[in-house]
mmCIF file of C-alpha atoms in Angstrom:
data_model
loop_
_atom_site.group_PDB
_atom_site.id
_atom_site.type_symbol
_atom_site.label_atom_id
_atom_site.label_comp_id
_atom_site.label_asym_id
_atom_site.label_seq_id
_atom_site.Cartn_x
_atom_site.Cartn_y
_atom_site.Cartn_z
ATOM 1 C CA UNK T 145 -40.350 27.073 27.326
ATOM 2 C CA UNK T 146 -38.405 28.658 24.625
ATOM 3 C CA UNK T 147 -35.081 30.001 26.482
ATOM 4 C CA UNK T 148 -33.160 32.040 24.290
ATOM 5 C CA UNK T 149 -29.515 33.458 25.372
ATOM 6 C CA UNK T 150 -27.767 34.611 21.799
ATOM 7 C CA UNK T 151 -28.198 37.107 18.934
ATOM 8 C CA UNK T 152 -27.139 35.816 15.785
ATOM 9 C CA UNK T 153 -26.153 37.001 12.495
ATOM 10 C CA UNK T 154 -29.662 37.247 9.983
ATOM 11 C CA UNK T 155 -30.477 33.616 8.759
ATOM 12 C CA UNK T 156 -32.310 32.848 5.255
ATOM 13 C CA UNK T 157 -34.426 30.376 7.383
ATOM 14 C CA UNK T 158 -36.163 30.678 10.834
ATOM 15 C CA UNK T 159 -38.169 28.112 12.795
ATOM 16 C CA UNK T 160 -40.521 30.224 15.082
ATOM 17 C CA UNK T 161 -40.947 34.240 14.996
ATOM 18 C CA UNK T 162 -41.371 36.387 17.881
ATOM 19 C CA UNK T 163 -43.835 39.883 17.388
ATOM 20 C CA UNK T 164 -42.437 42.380 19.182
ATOM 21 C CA UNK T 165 -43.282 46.222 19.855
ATOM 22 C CA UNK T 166 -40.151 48.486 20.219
ATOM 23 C CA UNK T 167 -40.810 48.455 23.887
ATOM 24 C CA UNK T 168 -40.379 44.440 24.111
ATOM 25 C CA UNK T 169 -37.290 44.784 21.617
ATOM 26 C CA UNK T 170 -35.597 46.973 24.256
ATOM 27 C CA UNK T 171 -35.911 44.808 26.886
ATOM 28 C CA UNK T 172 -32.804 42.098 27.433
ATOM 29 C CA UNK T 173 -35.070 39.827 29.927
ATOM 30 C CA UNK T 174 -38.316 38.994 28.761
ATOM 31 C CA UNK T 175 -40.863 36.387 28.918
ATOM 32 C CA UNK T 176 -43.451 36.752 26.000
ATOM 33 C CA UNK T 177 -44.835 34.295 23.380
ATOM 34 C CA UNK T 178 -43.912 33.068 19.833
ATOM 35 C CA UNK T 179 -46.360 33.286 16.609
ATOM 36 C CA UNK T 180 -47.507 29.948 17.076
ATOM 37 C CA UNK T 181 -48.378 30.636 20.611
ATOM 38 C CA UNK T 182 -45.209 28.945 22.424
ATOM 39 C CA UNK T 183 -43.606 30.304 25.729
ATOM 40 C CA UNK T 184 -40.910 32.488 25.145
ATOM 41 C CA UNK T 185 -38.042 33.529 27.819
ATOM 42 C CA UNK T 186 -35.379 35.974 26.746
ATOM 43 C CA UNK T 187 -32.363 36.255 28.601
ATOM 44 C CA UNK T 188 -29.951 38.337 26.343
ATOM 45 C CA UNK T 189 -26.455 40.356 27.210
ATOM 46 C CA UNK T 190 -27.430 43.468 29.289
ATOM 47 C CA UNK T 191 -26.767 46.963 27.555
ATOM 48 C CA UNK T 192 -27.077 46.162 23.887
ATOM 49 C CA UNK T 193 -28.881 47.641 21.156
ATOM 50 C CA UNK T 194 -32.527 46.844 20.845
ATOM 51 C CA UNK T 195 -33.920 43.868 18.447
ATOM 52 C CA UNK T 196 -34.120 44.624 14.800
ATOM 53 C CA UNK T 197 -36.546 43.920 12.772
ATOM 54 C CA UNK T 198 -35.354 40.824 10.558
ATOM 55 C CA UNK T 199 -32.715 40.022 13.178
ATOM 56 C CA UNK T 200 -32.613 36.336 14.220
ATOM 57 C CA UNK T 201 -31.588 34.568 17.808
ATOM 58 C CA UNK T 202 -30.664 31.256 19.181
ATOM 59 C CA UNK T 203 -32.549 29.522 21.358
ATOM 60 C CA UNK T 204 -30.917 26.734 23.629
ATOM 61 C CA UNK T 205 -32.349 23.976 21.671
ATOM 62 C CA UNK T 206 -30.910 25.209 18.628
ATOM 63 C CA UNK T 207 -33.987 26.848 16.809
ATOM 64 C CA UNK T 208 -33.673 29.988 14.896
ATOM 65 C CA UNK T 209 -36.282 32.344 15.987
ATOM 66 C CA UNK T 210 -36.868 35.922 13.735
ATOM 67 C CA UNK T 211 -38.187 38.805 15.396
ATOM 68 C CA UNK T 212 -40.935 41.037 13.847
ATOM 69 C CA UNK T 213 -41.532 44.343 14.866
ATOM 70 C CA UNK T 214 -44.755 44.315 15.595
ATOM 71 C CA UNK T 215 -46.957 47.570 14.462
ATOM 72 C CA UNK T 216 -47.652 50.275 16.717
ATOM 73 C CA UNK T 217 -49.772 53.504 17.117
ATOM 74 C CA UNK T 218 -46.858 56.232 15.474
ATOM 75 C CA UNK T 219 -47.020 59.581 14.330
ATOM 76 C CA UNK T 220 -45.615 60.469 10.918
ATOM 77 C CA UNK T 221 -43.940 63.750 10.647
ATOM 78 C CA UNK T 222 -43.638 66.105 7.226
ATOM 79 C CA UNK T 223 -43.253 69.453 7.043
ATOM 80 C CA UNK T 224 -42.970 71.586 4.290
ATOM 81 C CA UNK T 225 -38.896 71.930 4.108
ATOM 82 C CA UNK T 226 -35.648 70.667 5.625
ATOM 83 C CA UNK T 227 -35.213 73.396 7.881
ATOM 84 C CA UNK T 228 -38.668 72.583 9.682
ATOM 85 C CA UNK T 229 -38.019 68.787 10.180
ATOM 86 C CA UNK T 230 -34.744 69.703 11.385
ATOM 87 C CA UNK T 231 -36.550 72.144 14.048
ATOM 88 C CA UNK T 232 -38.828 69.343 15.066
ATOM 89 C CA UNK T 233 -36.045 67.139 15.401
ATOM 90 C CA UNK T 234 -33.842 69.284 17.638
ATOM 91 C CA UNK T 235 -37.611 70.194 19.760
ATOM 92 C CA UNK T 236 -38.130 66.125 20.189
ATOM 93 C CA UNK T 237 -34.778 65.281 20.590
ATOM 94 C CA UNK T 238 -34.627 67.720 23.363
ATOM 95 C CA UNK T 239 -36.985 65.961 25.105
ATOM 96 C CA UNK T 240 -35.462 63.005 24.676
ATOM 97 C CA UNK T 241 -38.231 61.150 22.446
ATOM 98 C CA UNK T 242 -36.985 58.213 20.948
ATOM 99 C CA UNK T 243 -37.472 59.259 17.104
ATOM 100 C CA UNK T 244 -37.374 56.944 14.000
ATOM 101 C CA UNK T 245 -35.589 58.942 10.858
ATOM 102 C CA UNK T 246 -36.378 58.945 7.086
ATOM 103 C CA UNK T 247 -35.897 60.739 3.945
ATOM 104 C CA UNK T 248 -38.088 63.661 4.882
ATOM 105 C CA UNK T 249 -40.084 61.997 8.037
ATOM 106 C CA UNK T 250 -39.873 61.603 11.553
ATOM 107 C CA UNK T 251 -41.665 58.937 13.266
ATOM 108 C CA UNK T 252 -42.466 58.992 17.194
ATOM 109 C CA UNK T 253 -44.928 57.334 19.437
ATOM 110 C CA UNK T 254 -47.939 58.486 19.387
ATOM 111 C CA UNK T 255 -48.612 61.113 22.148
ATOM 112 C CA UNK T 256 -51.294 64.045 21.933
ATOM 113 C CA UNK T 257 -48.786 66.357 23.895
ATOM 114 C CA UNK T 258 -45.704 66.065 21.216
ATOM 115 C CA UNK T 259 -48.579 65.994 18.609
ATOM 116 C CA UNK T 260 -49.556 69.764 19.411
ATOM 117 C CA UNK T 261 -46.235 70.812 20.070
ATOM 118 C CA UNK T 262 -45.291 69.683 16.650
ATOM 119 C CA UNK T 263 -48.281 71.020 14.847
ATOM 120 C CA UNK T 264 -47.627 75.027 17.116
ATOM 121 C CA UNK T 265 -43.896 74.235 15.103
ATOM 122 C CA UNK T 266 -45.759 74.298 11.654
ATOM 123 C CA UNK T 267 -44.994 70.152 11.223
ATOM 124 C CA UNK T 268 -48.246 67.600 9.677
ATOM 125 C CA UNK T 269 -48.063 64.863 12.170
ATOM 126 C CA UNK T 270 -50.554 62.195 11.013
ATOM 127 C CA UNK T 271 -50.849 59.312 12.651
ATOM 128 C CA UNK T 272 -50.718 55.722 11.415
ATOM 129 C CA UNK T 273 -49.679 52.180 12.613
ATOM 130 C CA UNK T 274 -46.548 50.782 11.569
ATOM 131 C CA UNK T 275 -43.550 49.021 13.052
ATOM 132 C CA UNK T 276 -41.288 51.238 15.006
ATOM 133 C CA UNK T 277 -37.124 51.136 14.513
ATOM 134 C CA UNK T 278 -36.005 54.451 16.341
ATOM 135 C CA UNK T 279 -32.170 55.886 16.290
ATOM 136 C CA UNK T 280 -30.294 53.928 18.933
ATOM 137 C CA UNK T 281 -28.062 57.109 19.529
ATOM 138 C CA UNK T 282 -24.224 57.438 18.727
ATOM 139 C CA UNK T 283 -23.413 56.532 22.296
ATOM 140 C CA UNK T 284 -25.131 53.286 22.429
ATOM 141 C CA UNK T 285 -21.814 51.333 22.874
ATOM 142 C CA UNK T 286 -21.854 47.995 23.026
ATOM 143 C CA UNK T 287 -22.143 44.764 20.938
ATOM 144 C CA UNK T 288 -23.224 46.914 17.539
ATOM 145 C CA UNK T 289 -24.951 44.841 14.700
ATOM 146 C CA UNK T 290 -24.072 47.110 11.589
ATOM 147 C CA UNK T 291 -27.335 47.876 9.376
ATOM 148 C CA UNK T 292 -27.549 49.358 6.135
ATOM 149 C CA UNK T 293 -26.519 53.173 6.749
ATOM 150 C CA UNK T 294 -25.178 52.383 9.695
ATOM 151 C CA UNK T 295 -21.651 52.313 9.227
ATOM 152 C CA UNK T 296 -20.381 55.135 10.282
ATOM 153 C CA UNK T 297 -21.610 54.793 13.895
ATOM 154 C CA UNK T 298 -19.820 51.533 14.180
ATOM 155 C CA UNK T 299 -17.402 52.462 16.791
ATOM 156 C CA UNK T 300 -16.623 51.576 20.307
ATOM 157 C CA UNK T 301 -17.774 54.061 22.875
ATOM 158 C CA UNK T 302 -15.280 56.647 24.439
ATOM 159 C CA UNK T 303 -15.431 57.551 28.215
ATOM 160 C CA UNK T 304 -14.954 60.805 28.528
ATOM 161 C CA UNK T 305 -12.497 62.256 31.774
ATOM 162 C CA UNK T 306 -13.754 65.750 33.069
ATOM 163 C CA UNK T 307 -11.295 68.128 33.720
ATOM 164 C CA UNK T 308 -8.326 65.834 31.913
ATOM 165 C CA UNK T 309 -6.726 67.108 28.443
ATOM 166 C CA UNK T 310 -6.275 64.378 25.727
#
């Protein structure tokens, strides 16, 4: 078995890759299986982001393994301005769906429910299969690998004292 403890910086060479849905990529303990089929045990830090796609581990032995997010059942989300998307943001994000942001998109998991909420809202959600990266969220905390865009959320967390004036 492939026992793998450490996240690592991105490598221009990898010697096995690991295919993994967002689910998977959010899990620190996992057993699953390579590309080429071999047995696969991940036992990473608890309460860290999830596993980017592109981002490379360590495995005891030494290997460099690259993990691919695999492709997944998604809805794509347009609507016809800014104001709109923004609506349909603040309605999923109020339910707490973990929500992948572009340049005039959402992308969610695919689920008929948030489909016709989204479509009563005036939105186009079409679905389509593609690999899944959602927000992490601004409180993630934790070990924080900086990605392109990124930057400004790379901050330690701040607990917060009820009732206590800073």
């Amino acid at each position: 078995m492939l026992v793998i403890h450490r996240r690592i910086d991105t490598q221009p060479r990898w010697d096995a890759e690991l295919h993994l849905a967002f689910d998977a990529r959010s899990k620190s303990r996992l057993r699953c299986f390579s590309a080429a089929g071999e047995d696969v045990g991940l036992f990473l830090e608890r309460g860290q982001p999830p596993l980017h796609d592109g981002e490379c581990l360590q495995a005891e032995d030494g290997r460099i393994v690259r993990v691919c997010a695999r492709p997944e059942q998604l809805l794509h989300v347009t609507c016809t301005s800014a104001f709109e998307l923004t609506r349909a943001a603040y309605h999923l994000g109020n339910r707490h769906v973990a929500l992948q942001v572009g340049d005039g998109w959402l992308r969610l998991l695919d689920d008929y429910v948030l489909k016709a909420m989204l479509e009563q809202l005036g939105a186009v959600a079409e679905p389509i299969e593609a690999p899944f990266q959602p927000e992490h969220g601004a409180y993630g905390g934790g070990h924080h690998h900086s990605r392109h865009g990124d930057e400004d959320f790379n901050y330690a967390p701040r607990l917060h004292q009820f009732g206590v004036r800073t």
